[in-house]
Short mmCIF file of C-alpha atoms in Angstrom, two decimals:
data_model
loop_
_atom_site.label_atom_id
_atom_site.label_comp_id
_atom_site.label_asym_id
_atom_site.label_seq_id
_atom_site.Cartn_x
_atom_site.Cartn_y
_atom_site.Cartn_z
CA MET Q 1 -18.51 18.97 -12.35
CA ASN Q 2 -15.97 19.20 -9.56
CA ARG Q 3 -13.79 16.37 -8.36
CA VAL Q 4 -16.14 15.15 -5.63
CA GLU Q 5 -19.07 15.05 -8.06
CA VAL Q 6 -17.04 13.08 -10.60
CA GLU Q 7 -15.91 10.64 -7.91
CA LYS Q 8 -19.51 10.16 -6.81
CA LYS Q 9 -20.56 9.50 -10.41
CA VAL Q 10 -17.71 7.01 -10.94
CA LEU Q 11 -18.59 5.22 -7.70
CA SER Q 12 -22.31 5.09 -8.47
CA GLU Q 13 -21.57 3.68 -11.96
CA ASN Q 14 -19.26 1.16 -10.26
CA ASP Q 15 -21.98 0.24 -7.75
CA ARG Q 16 -24.46 -0.39 -10.57
CA ILE Q 17 -22.09 -2.84 -12.31
CA ALA Q 18 -21.15 -4.44 -8.97
CA ALA Q 19 -24.81 -4.99 -8.11
CA ASP Q 20 -25.28 -6.72 -11.45
CA LEU Q 21 -22.24 -8.92 -10.82
CA ARG Q 22 -23.51 -9.76 -7.33
CA ARG Q 23 -26.87 -10.80 -8.78
CA ARG Q 24 -25.11 -13.04 -11.33
CA PHE Q 25 -22.87 -14.60 -8.67
CA LYS Q 26 -25.90 -15.37 -6.46
CA GLU Q 27 -27.90 -16.73 -9.40
CA HIS Q 28 -25.13 -19.22 -10.16
CA GLY Q 29 -24.23 -19.97 -6.53
CA VAL Q 30 -20.72 -18.55 -6.88
CA LEU Q 31 -19.05 -17.35 -3.69
CA CYS Q 32 -16.93 -14.34 -4.68
CA LEU Q 33 -14.26 -13.09 -2.27
CA ASN Q 34 -12.16 -9.94 -2.70
CA LEU Q 35 -8.70 -10.11 -1.07
CA ILE Q 36 -7.11 -6.78 -0.19
CA SER Q 37 -3.77 -5.91 1.43
CA SER Q 38 -0.64 -3.80 1.23
CA PRO Q 39 1.91 -4.82 -1.40
CA GLY Q 40 3.75 -7.91 -0.25
CA ALA Q 41 1.45 -8.94 2.61
CA GLY Q 42 1.11 -12.35 1.00
CA LYS Q 43 -2.19 -12.47 -0.92
CA THR Q 44 -0.70 -14.49 -3.76
CA SER Q 45 1.02 -16.91 -1.37
CA LEU Q 46 -2.23 -17.39 0.55
CA LEU Q 47 -4.05 -18.16 -2.70
CA GLU Q 48 -1.30 -20.54 -3.81
CA ARG Q 49 -1.59 -22.46 -0.55
CA THR Q 50 -5.39 -22.45 -0.80
CA LEU Q 51 -5.34 -23.91 -4.32
CA GLU Q 52 -2.85 -26.62 -3.25
CA GLY Q 53 -5.48 -27.96 -0.88
CA PHE Q 54 -8.15 -28.33 -3.57
CA PRO Q 55 -8.85 -31.47 -5.63
CA SER Q 56 -8.36 -30.92 -9.36
CA ALA Q 57 -12.13 -31.01 -9.93
CA GLU Q 58 -12.66 -28.04 -7.62
CA ARG Q 59 -14.90 -25.45 -9.29
CA VAL Q 60 -12.67 -22.46 -8.49
CA ALA Q 61 -11.31 -19.62 -10.60
CA LEU Q 62 -9.12 -16.59 -9.86
CA LEU Q 63 -8.73 -13.03 -11.00
CA THR Q 64 -5.57 -11.25 -9.97
CA GLY Q 65 -4.97 -7.51 -10.25
CA ASP Q 66 -1.67 -5.72 -10.64
CA ILE Q 67 -0.57 -2.39 -12.00
CA GLN Q 68 2.10 -4.07 -14.11
CA THR Q 69 3.35 -7.64 -14.78
CA ASP Q 70 1.47 -10.92 -14.97
CA ASN Q 71 3.77 -12.54 -12.38
CA ASP Q 72 0.91 -13.37 -10.04
CA ALA Q 73 -1.22 -15.04 -12.71
CA THR Q 74 1.79 -17.09 -13.76
CA ARG Q 75 2.34 -18.19 -10.14
CA LEU Q 76 -1.32 -19.00 -9.59
CA ALA Q 77 -1.81 -20.79 -12.92
CA ARG Q 78 0.60 -23.54 -11.80
CA ALA Q 79 -2.19 -25.09 -9.73
CA GLY Q 80 -4.15 -25.79 -12.91
CA PHE Q 81 -7.29 -23.76 -12.18
CA PRO Q 82 -8.53 -20.95 -14.45
CA VAL Q 83 -6.71 -17.66 -13.74
CA LYS Q 84 -6.82 -14.29 -15.45
CA GLN Q 85 -4.51 -11.37 -14.80
CA ILE Q 86 -6.04 -7.90 -14.77
CA THR Q 87 -3.28 -5.39 -15.45
CA THR Q 88 -4.62 -1.98 -14.47
CA GLY Q 89 -1.85 0.00 -16.15
CA GLY Q 90 -1.65 2.56 -13.37
CA ALA Q 91 -5.00 2.32 -11.58
CA CYS Q 92 -4.50 1.73 -7.88
CA HIS Q 93 -7.46 -0.65 -7.45
CA LEU Q 94 -9.73 -3.05 -9.32
CA ASP Q 95 -13.20 -1.83 -10.24
CA ALA Q 96 -16.39 -3.66 -11.12
CA ARG Q 97 -16.06 -3.08 -14.86
CA MET Q 98 -12.62 -4.74 -14.88
CA ILE Q 99 -14.19 -7.78 -13.21
CA GLU Q 100 -17.13 -7.80 -15.64
CA ARG Q 101 -14.73 -7.75 -18.60
CA ALA Q 102 -12.39 -10.35 -17.15
CA LEU Q 103 -15.31 -12.73 -16.64
CA GLU Q 104 -16.19 -12.68 -20.35
CA GLY Q 105 -15.62 -16.15 -21.74
CA TRP Q 106 -16.01 -17.88 -18.37
CA ARG Q 107 -19.25 -19.73 -17.57
CA LEU Q 108 -20.33 -18.87 -14.05
CA GLU Q 109 -22.37 -22.07 -13.96
CA ASP Q 110 -19.06 -23.97 -13.95
CA LEU Q 111 -17.88 -22.20 -10.78
CA ASP Q 112 -18.55 -22.37 -7.04
CA LEU Q 113 -15.82 -20.03 -5.92
CA LEU Q 114 -14.24 -16.94 -7.46
CA LEU Q 115 -11.21 -15.53 -5.65
CA ILE Q 116 -10.18 -11.99 -6.55
CA GLU Q 117 -6.76 -10.69 -5.59
CA ASN Q 118 -6.88 -6.91 -5.64
CA VAL Q 119 -4.00 -4.52 -6.41
CA GLY Q 120 -1.60 -4.23 -3.43
CA ASN Q 121 -2.99 -1.16 -1.69
CA LEU Q 122 -4.56 -0.87 1.74
CA VAL Q 123 -6.49 2.30 0.87
CA CYS Q 124 -8.17 2.69 -2.52
CA PRO Q 125 -9.53 -0.84 -3.14
CA SER Q 126 -11.76 -0.46 -0.09
CA SER Q 127 -13.91 2.11 -1.97
CA TYR Q 128 -14.71 -0.15 -4.94
CA ASP Q 129 -17.39 -2.80 -4.68
CA LEU Q 130 -16.58 -5.66 -7.08
CA GLY Q 131 -19.83 -7.53 -6.51
CA GLU Q 132 -18.06 -9.78 -3.99
CA GLU Q 133 -19.90 -11.43 -1.13
CA ALA Q 134 -17.14 -10.45 1.26
CA LYS Q 135 -13.90 -8.54 1.45
CA ILE Q 136 -10.93 -10.13 3.24
CA VAL Q 137 -8.01 -8.06 4.48
CA VAL Q 138 -4.57 -9.67 4.72
CA LEU Q 139 -2.05 -8.05 7.08
CA SER Q 140 1.52 -9.24 7.45
CA VAL Q 141 2.96 -9.11 10.95
CA ALA Q 142 6.00 -7.39 9.41
CA GLU Q 143 3.80 -4.32 8.83
CA GLY Q 144 3.11 -3.46 12.48
CA GLU Q 145 0.05 -3.86 14.66
CA ASP Q 146 -1.17 -0.26 14.27
CA LYS Q 147 -2.48 -0.72 10.73
CA PRO Q 148 -6.18 -1.23 11.62
CA LEU Q 149 -6.20 2.20 13.30
CA LYS Q 150 -4.31 3.91 10.48
CA TYR Q 151 -6.28 2.34 7.61
CA PRO Q 152 -9.67 1.80 9.25
CA SER Q 153 -11.85 1.69 6.15
CA ILE Q 154 -10.62 -1.65 4.84
CA PHE Q 155 -10.69 -3.25 8.31
CA PHE Q 156 -14.23 -1.97 8.84
CA LYS Q 157 -15.42 -3.31 5.48
CA SER Q 158 -13.73 -6.73 5.62
CA VAL Q 159 -15.43 -9.67 7.32
CA LEU Q 160 -12.15 -11.47 7.95
CA LEU Q 161 -8.63 -10.41 8.91
CA VAL Q 162 -5.92 -12.85 7.86
CA LEU Q 163 -2.85 -12.13 9.98
CA ASN Q 164 -0.12 -13.55 7.76
CA LYS Q 165 3.59 -14.36 8.21
CA VAL Q 166 3.18 -15.31 11.89
CA ASP Q 167 6.42 -17.31 11.47
CA LEU Q 168 8.15 -13.89 11.60
CA LEU Q 169 6.74 -13.02 15.04
CA PRO Q 170 9.98 -13.85 16.89
CA TYR Q 171 11.89 -11.39 14.68
CA VAL Q 172 9.57 -8.37 14.43
CA PRO Q 173 8.13 -5.98 17.02
CA PHE Q 174 4.50 -6.98 16.48
CA ASP Q 175 2.06 -7.32 19.37
CA ILE Q 176 -0.52 -9.77 18.08
CA ALA Q 177 -2.95 -9.26 20.98
CA ARG Q 178 -2.88 -5.54 20.31
CA ALA Q 179 -3.38 -6.09 16.55
CA ARG Q 180 -6.49 -8.14 17.31
CA GLU Q 181 -7.73 -5.53 19.75
CA TYR Q 182 -7.19 -2.68 17.23
CA ALA Q 183 -8.95 -4.62 14.45
CA ARG Q 184 -11.96 -5.23 16.68
CA ARG Q 185 -11.95 -1.64 17.90
CA VAL Q 186 -12.49 -0.60 14.25
CA HIS Q 187 -14.75 -3.56 13.46
CA PRO Q 188 -16.36 -5.19 16.51
CA GLY Q 189 -16.74 -8.94 16.10
CA MET Q 190 -14.35 -9.11 13.15
CA GLU Q 191 -13.25 -12.67 12.43
CA ILE Q 192 -9.48 -13.21 12.57
CA VAL Q 193 -7.24 -16.09 11.54
CA GLU Q 194 -3.50 -16.24 12.09
CA VAL Q 195 -1.50 -18.01 9.38
CA SER Q 196 1.94 -18.55 7.93
CA CYS Q 197 2.00 -19.43 4.26
CA THR Q 198 5.67 -20.41 4.74
CA THR Q 199 5.23 -22.97 7.54
CA GLY Q 200 1.57 -23.79 6.93
CA GLN Q 201 0.62 -22.80 10.50
CA GLY Q 202 -3.03 -21.79 10.77
CA LEU Q 203 -3.92 -22.64 7.19
CA ASP Q 204 -6.45 -25.17 8.47
CA ASP Q 205 -8.26 -22.32 10.26
CA TRP Q 206 -8.33 -20.33 7.03
CA ARG Q 207 -9.60 -23.35 5.06
CA ALA Q 208 -12.27 -24.01 7.69
CA TRP Q 209 -13.42 -20.39 7.45
CA LEU Q 210 -13.56 -20.66 3.66
CA GLU Q 211 -15.53 -23.91 3.72
CA LYS Q 212 -17.99 -22.45 6.23
CA ARG Q 213 -18.62 -19.50 3.90
CA ARG Q 214 -18.92 -21.81 0.90
CA ALA Q 215 -21.46 -23.98 2.69
CA ALA Q 216 -23.47 -20.89 3.66
CA SER Q 217 -23.45 -19.55 0.10
CA ARG Q 218 -24.79 -22.87 -1.25
CA ILE Q 219 -27.97 -22.52 0.80
CA LYS Q 220 -30.59 -21.08 -1.51
CA VAL Q 221 -33.50 -19.27 0.05
CA THR Q 222 -36.60 -19.29 -2.10
CA ALA Q 223 -39.86 -17.59 -1.25
CA MET U 1 -15.94 17.13 -17.57
CA ASN U 2 -15.14 13.43 -17.50
CA ARG U 3 -12.97 11.74 -14.93
CA VAL U 4 -9.70 11.97 -16.86
CA GLU U 5 -10.23 15.69 -17.45
CA VAL U 6 -10.94 16.28 -13.75
CA GLU U 7 -7.85 14.30 -12.77
CA LYS U 8 -5.74 16.35 -15.19
CA LYS U 9 -7.14 19.56 -13.73
CA VAL U 10 -6.48 18.40 -10.14
CA LEU U 11 -2.93 17.38 -11.04
CA SER U 12 -2.20 20.63 -12.87
CA GLU U 13 -3.50 22.63 -9.88
CA ASN U 14 -1.31 20.43 -7.65
CA ASP U 15 1.70 21.03 -9.90
CA ARG U 16 1.20 24.79 -9.69
CA ILE U 17 1.23 24.72 -5.87
CA ALA U 18 4.14 22.27 -5.83
CA ALA U 19 6.17 24.54 -8.12
CA ASP U 20 5.54 27.41 -5.73
CA LEU U 21 6.63 25.29 -2.76
CA ARG U 22 9.75 24.19 -4.63
CA ARG U 23 10.64 27.82 -5.35
CA ARG U 24 10.20 28.67 -1.65
CA PHE U 25 12.31 25.69 -0.53
CA LYS U 26 15.11 26.67 -2.92
CA GLU U 27 14.93 30.32 -1.90
CA HIS U 28 15.46 29.35 1.75
CA GLY U 29 17.95 26.54 1.06
CA VAL U 30 15.63 23.87 2.47
CA LEU U 31 16.20 20.33 1.22
CA CYS U 32 12.76 18.70 1.05
CA LEU U 33 12.50 14.92 0.74
CA ASN U 34 9.29 12.92 0.22
CA LEU U 35 9.38 9.39 1.67
CA ILE U 36 6.99 6.90 0.09
CA SER U 37 6.34 3.21 0.80
CA SER U 38 3.72 0.55 1.45
CA PRO U 39 2.11 0.59 4.90
CA GLY U 40 4.53 -0.78 7.45
CA ALA U 41 7.71 -0.68 5.36
CA GLY U 42 9.35 1.39 8.08
CA LYS U 43 9.25 5.06 7.06
CA THR U 44 8.55 6.25 10.60
CA SER U 45 11.27 4.01 12.08
CA LEU U 46 13.76 5.28 9.50
CA LEU U 47 12.89 8.86 10.40
CA GLU U 48 13.15 8.11 14.13
CA ARG U 49 16.63 6.68 13.65
CA THR U 50 17.59 9.63 11.45
CA LEU U 51 16.53 12.16 14.06
CA GLU U 52 18.41 10.29 16.80
CA GLY U 53 21.63 11.01 14.92
CA PHE U 54 21.06 14.77 14.82
CA PRO U 55 22.34 17.31 17.35
CA SER U 56 19.54 19.22 19.05
CA ALA U 57 20.38 22.36 17.08
CA GLU U 58 19.74 20.60 13.76
CA ARG U 59 17.49 22.70 11.54
CA VAL U 60 15.12 19.88 10.62
CA ALA U 61 11.34 19.58 10.62
CA LEU U 62 8.91 16.80 9.69
CA LEU U 63 5.48 16.43 8.17
CA THR U 64 3.85 13.03 8.47
CA GLY U 65 0.77 11.92 6.58
CA ASP U 66 -1.78 9.34 7.63
CA ILE U 67 -5.38 8.63 6.81
CA GLN U 68 -6.22 8.42 10.50
CA THR U 69 -4.38 8.76 13.84
CA ASP U 70 -1.52 10.99 14.87
CA ASN U 71 0.54 8.04 16.12
CA ASP U 72 3.44 8.82 13.81
CA ALA U 73 3.67 12.48 14.82
CA THR U 74 3.63 11.39 18.47
CA ARG U 75 6.48 8.94 17.82
CA LEU U 76 8.51 11.47 15.84
CA ALA U 77 7.94 14.37 18.25
CA ARG U 78 9.90 12.51 20.95
CA ALA U 79 13.13 13.57 19.27
CA GLY U 80 12.30 17.22 20.02
CA PHE U 81 12.21 18.60 16.46
CA PRO U 82 9.14 20.32 14.96
CA VAL U 83 6.61 17.76 13.66
CA LYS U 84 3.13 18.16 12.23
CA GLN U 85 0.69 15.37 11.47
CA ILE U 86 -1.39 15.69 8.30
CA THR U 87 -4.47 13.51 8.71
CA THR U 88 -5.97 13.09 5.25
CA GLY U 89 -9.28 11.65 6.47
CA GLY U 90 -9.53 9.16 3.62
CA ALA U 91 -7.26 10.55 0.91
CA CYS U 92 -4.72 7.94 -0.16
CA HIS U 93 -1.83 10.38 -0.64
CA LEU U 94 -0.53 13.79 0.39
CA ASP U 95 -0.93 16.65 -2.06
CA ALA U 96 0.84 19.98 -2.42
CA ARG U 97 -1.96 22.00 -0.85
CA MET U 98 -1.80 19.87 2.33
CA ILE U 99 1.92 20.65 2.53
CA GLU U 100 1.33 24.35 1.90
CA ARG U 101 -1.22 24.49 4.73
CA ALA U 102 0.88 22.43 7.13
CA LEU U 103 3.81 24.81 6.63
CA GLU U 104 1.79 27.81 7.79
CA GLY U 105 3.32 29.08 11.02
CA TRP U 106 6.76 27.60 10.32
CA ARG U 107 9.57 29.90 9.15
CA LEU U 108 11.41 28.24 6.27
CA GLU U 109 14.42 30.42 7.03
CA ASP U 110 14.84 28.41 10.25
CA LEU U 111 15.12 25.11 8.35
CA ASP U 112 17.70 23.25 6.29
CA LEU U 113 15.84 19.99 5.94
CA LEU U 114 12.16 19.11 5.65
CA LEU U 115 11.32 15.40 5.75
CA ILE U 116 7.86 14.42 4.54
CA GLU U 117 6.47 10.99 5.36
CA ASN U 118 3.71 10.23 2.87
CA VAL U 119 0.62 8.05 3.45
CA GLY U 120 1.51 4.32 3.32
CA ASN U 121 0.72 3.53 -0.30
CA LEU U 122 3.07 2.42 -3.06
CA VAL U 123 0.79 3.67 -5.83
CA CYS U 124 -1.06 6.97 -5.52
CA PRO U 125 1.56 9.19 -3.80
CA SER U 126 3.82 8.78 -6.83
CA SER U 127 1.43 10.97 -8.89
CA TYR U 128 1.51 13.98 -6.55
CA ASP U 129 4.41 16.40 -6.60
CA LEU U 130 4.81 17.98 -3.16
CA GLY U 131 7.52 20.44 -4.22
CA GLU U 132 10.17 18.05 -2.87
CA GLU U 133 13.67 17.96 -4.29
CA ALA U 134 13.59 14.17 -4.36
CA LYS U 135 11.32 11.23 -3.69
CA ILE U 136 12.68 8.29 -1.71
CA VAL U 137 11.05 4.87 -1.84
CA VAL U 138 11.34 2.56 1.17
CA LEU U 139 10.84 -1.17 0.57
CA SER U 140 10.86 -3.75 3.34
CA VAL U 141 12.47 -7.08 2.48
CA ALA U 142 9.36 -8.73 3.95
CA GLU U 143 7.42 -7.44 0.92
CA GLY U 144 9.20 -9.47 -1.76
CA GLU U 145 11.74 -8.51 -4.41
CA ASP U 146 9.25 -8.21 -7.26
CA LYS U 147 7.81 -4.87 -6.08
CA PRO U 148 9.84 -2.62 -8.44
CA LEU U 149 8.35 -4.44 -11.44
CA LYS U 150 4.82 -4.43 -10.06
CA TYR U 151 4.79 -0.80 -8.90
CA PRO U 152 7.21 0.76 -11.39
CA SER U 153 6.06 4.38 -11.19
CA ILE U 154 7.36 5.07 -7.70
CA PHE U 155 10.65 3.28 -8.36
CA PHE U 156 11.10 5.25 -11.57
CA LYS U 157 10.40 8.57 -9.86
CA SER U 158 12.48 8.03 -6.70
CA VAL U 159 16.18 8.87 -6.66
CA LEU U 160 16.90 6.48 -3.80
CA LEU U 161 15.66 3.05 -2.79
CA VAL U 162 15.99 2.28 0.92
CA LEU U 163 15.84 -1.50 1.33
CA ASN U 164 14.71 -1.75 4.93
CA LYS U 165 14.46 -4.59 7.51
CA VAL U 166 17.51 -6.40 6.14
CA ASP U 167 17.76 -8.05 9.58
CA LEU U 168 14.82 -10.21 8.40
CA LEU U 169 16.70 -11.56 5.35
CA PRO U 170 17.47 -14.94 7.01
CA TYR U 171 13.75 -15.49 7.63
CA VAL U 172 12.08 -14.32 4.40
CA PRO U 173 12.33 -15.49 0.79
CA PHE U 174 13.83 -12.24 -0.54
CA ASP U 175 16.59 -12.22 -3.17
CA ILE U 176 18.35 -8.93 -2.56
CA ALA U 177 20.48 -9.11 -5.75
CA ARG U 178 17.31 -9.59 -7.76
CA ALA U 179 15.58 -6.71 -5.95
CA ARG U 180 18.47 -4.41 -6.89
CA GLU U 181 18.41 -5.67 -10.47
CA TYR U 182 14.63 -5.12 -10.76
CA ALA U 183 14.88 -1.62 -9.28
CA ARG U 184 17.59 -0.68 -11.78
CA ARG U 185 15.69 -2.28 -14.65
CA VAL U 186 12.87 0.20 -13.92
CA HIS U 187 15.24 3.03 -13.02
CA PRO U 188 18.78 2.63 -14.41
CA GLY U 189 21.39 4.04 -12.06
CA MET U 190 18.99 4.21 -9.11
CA GLU U 191 20.83 4.69 -5.82
CA ILE U 192 20.19 1.96 -3.25
CA VAL U 193 21.01 1.65 0.45
CA GLU U 194 20.34 -1.42 2.58
CA VAL U 195 19.38 -0.75 6.19
CA SER U 196 17.87 -2.21 9.31
CA CYS U 197 16.25 0.29 11.64
CA THR U 198 16.17 -2.49 14.27
CA THR U 199 19.89 -3.36 14.34
CA GLY U 200 21.21 -0.10 12.89
CA GLN U 201 22.94 -1.91 10.02
CA GLY U 202 23.46 0.35 7.02
CA LEU U 203 22.16 3.50 8.71
CA ASP U 204 25.57 5.13 8.18
CA ASP U 205 25.10 4.66 4.42
CA TRP U 206 21.71 6.31 4.62
CA ARG U 207 23.09 9.19 6.70
CA ALA U 208 25.99 9.62 4.25
CA TRP U 209 23.52 9.78 1.36
CA LEU U 210 21.45 12.37 3.22
CA GLU U 211 24.49 14.53 4.07
CA LYS U 212 25.67 14.40 0.45
CA ARG U 213 22.25 15.67 -0.72
CA ARG U 214 22.22 18.34 1.98
CA ALA U 215 25.68 19.54 0.98
CA ALA U 216 24.60 19.70 -2.68
CA SER U 217 21.43 21.63 -1.85
CA ARG U 218 23.44 24.24 0.09
CA ILE U 219 25.39 25.22 -3.02
CA LYS U 220 23.72 28.29 -4.41
CA VAL U 221 24.20 29.04 -8.07
CA THR U 222 23.84 32.72 -8.85
CA ALA U 223 24.06 34.20 -12.32
#
């Protein structure tokens, strides 16, 4: 087998497990979201701020992926909700089997919302379906507005772009109108929210988006 | 062949080509440097500022890697030195064969310095030897000081850490002493320069580092 054949086999095995996860999430009414960004774009901070807004009875759990360290799980665990760290030990992305294993011991019937923080990488995670209902891409304004054009796959596959660190806009050369235009050039109709996890600006828009998705995922269609 | 075997084969093929490139660079006295960072950490800006400082007769050329677009080559070409864009079309890193092909048509005897800007990715490029004499990792202070611990491979393999965007330090929660400590925990003795490509702060330190490496690479040891 050559490299392309092996990659196809790995991806099709991944897709099989992801489809099974997706079926389980739907069966139990769990909205699963997969957050993807460059290192340091602020996924963990966004999740921290999200958890802060939840009552303690909220049926939410988190999986957080990193190559090394369990720093993110430690940060996220402070909010009191179930968190597991997936340490990939070198792999540049999460895959469906890692999610399947990490879920062992958790009862999906106890959850409404599963938030997955992928490894910091704007490229590879976009190829791996984790069984999520939607991918979300987080882009920090410190990274430059050209990123949707340079890394189109993840912008094309994500339903929502979270433009983070907008408190830095006065200090960085970032054209937010152009960033929005580039994102929608790659992905027409893409939803976009602008937030700052430092000042709290825009977090209500993010929470409103999340609640809208949660409400939609609660609707069960039966034949 | 399973996936690990295929990856080993790909890497050993890459290493063979990289070794050949390295031999050619040494033979012609070309210092080749491989710049690696997350998307948007400022590799292109650092290279732009570096080129600005060179006289027009400088024997320098650049290869710049991106998944899509030739924006970076367009930016870098303004300085008037030879530049080629390598568009990987999905691949999350440059490999030695891409470098070998991109060099076709350039005479190495006309060069002293070859600067390679890798795809924006803090993970995968660290596994691919491009025949460079040294890897350089660029980290923006907007990314957070924990990155050396979370992405240790690239910090371990790079001889120099360029801490970029230090002009943003007043506006971001980044502990620069801790960043230096983390980098040296992963890579004892790692060289570090702090720069801002916006204000120019620290660029003299970077240029001094570069000139020191260039002087060292000019020394030819003959038996």
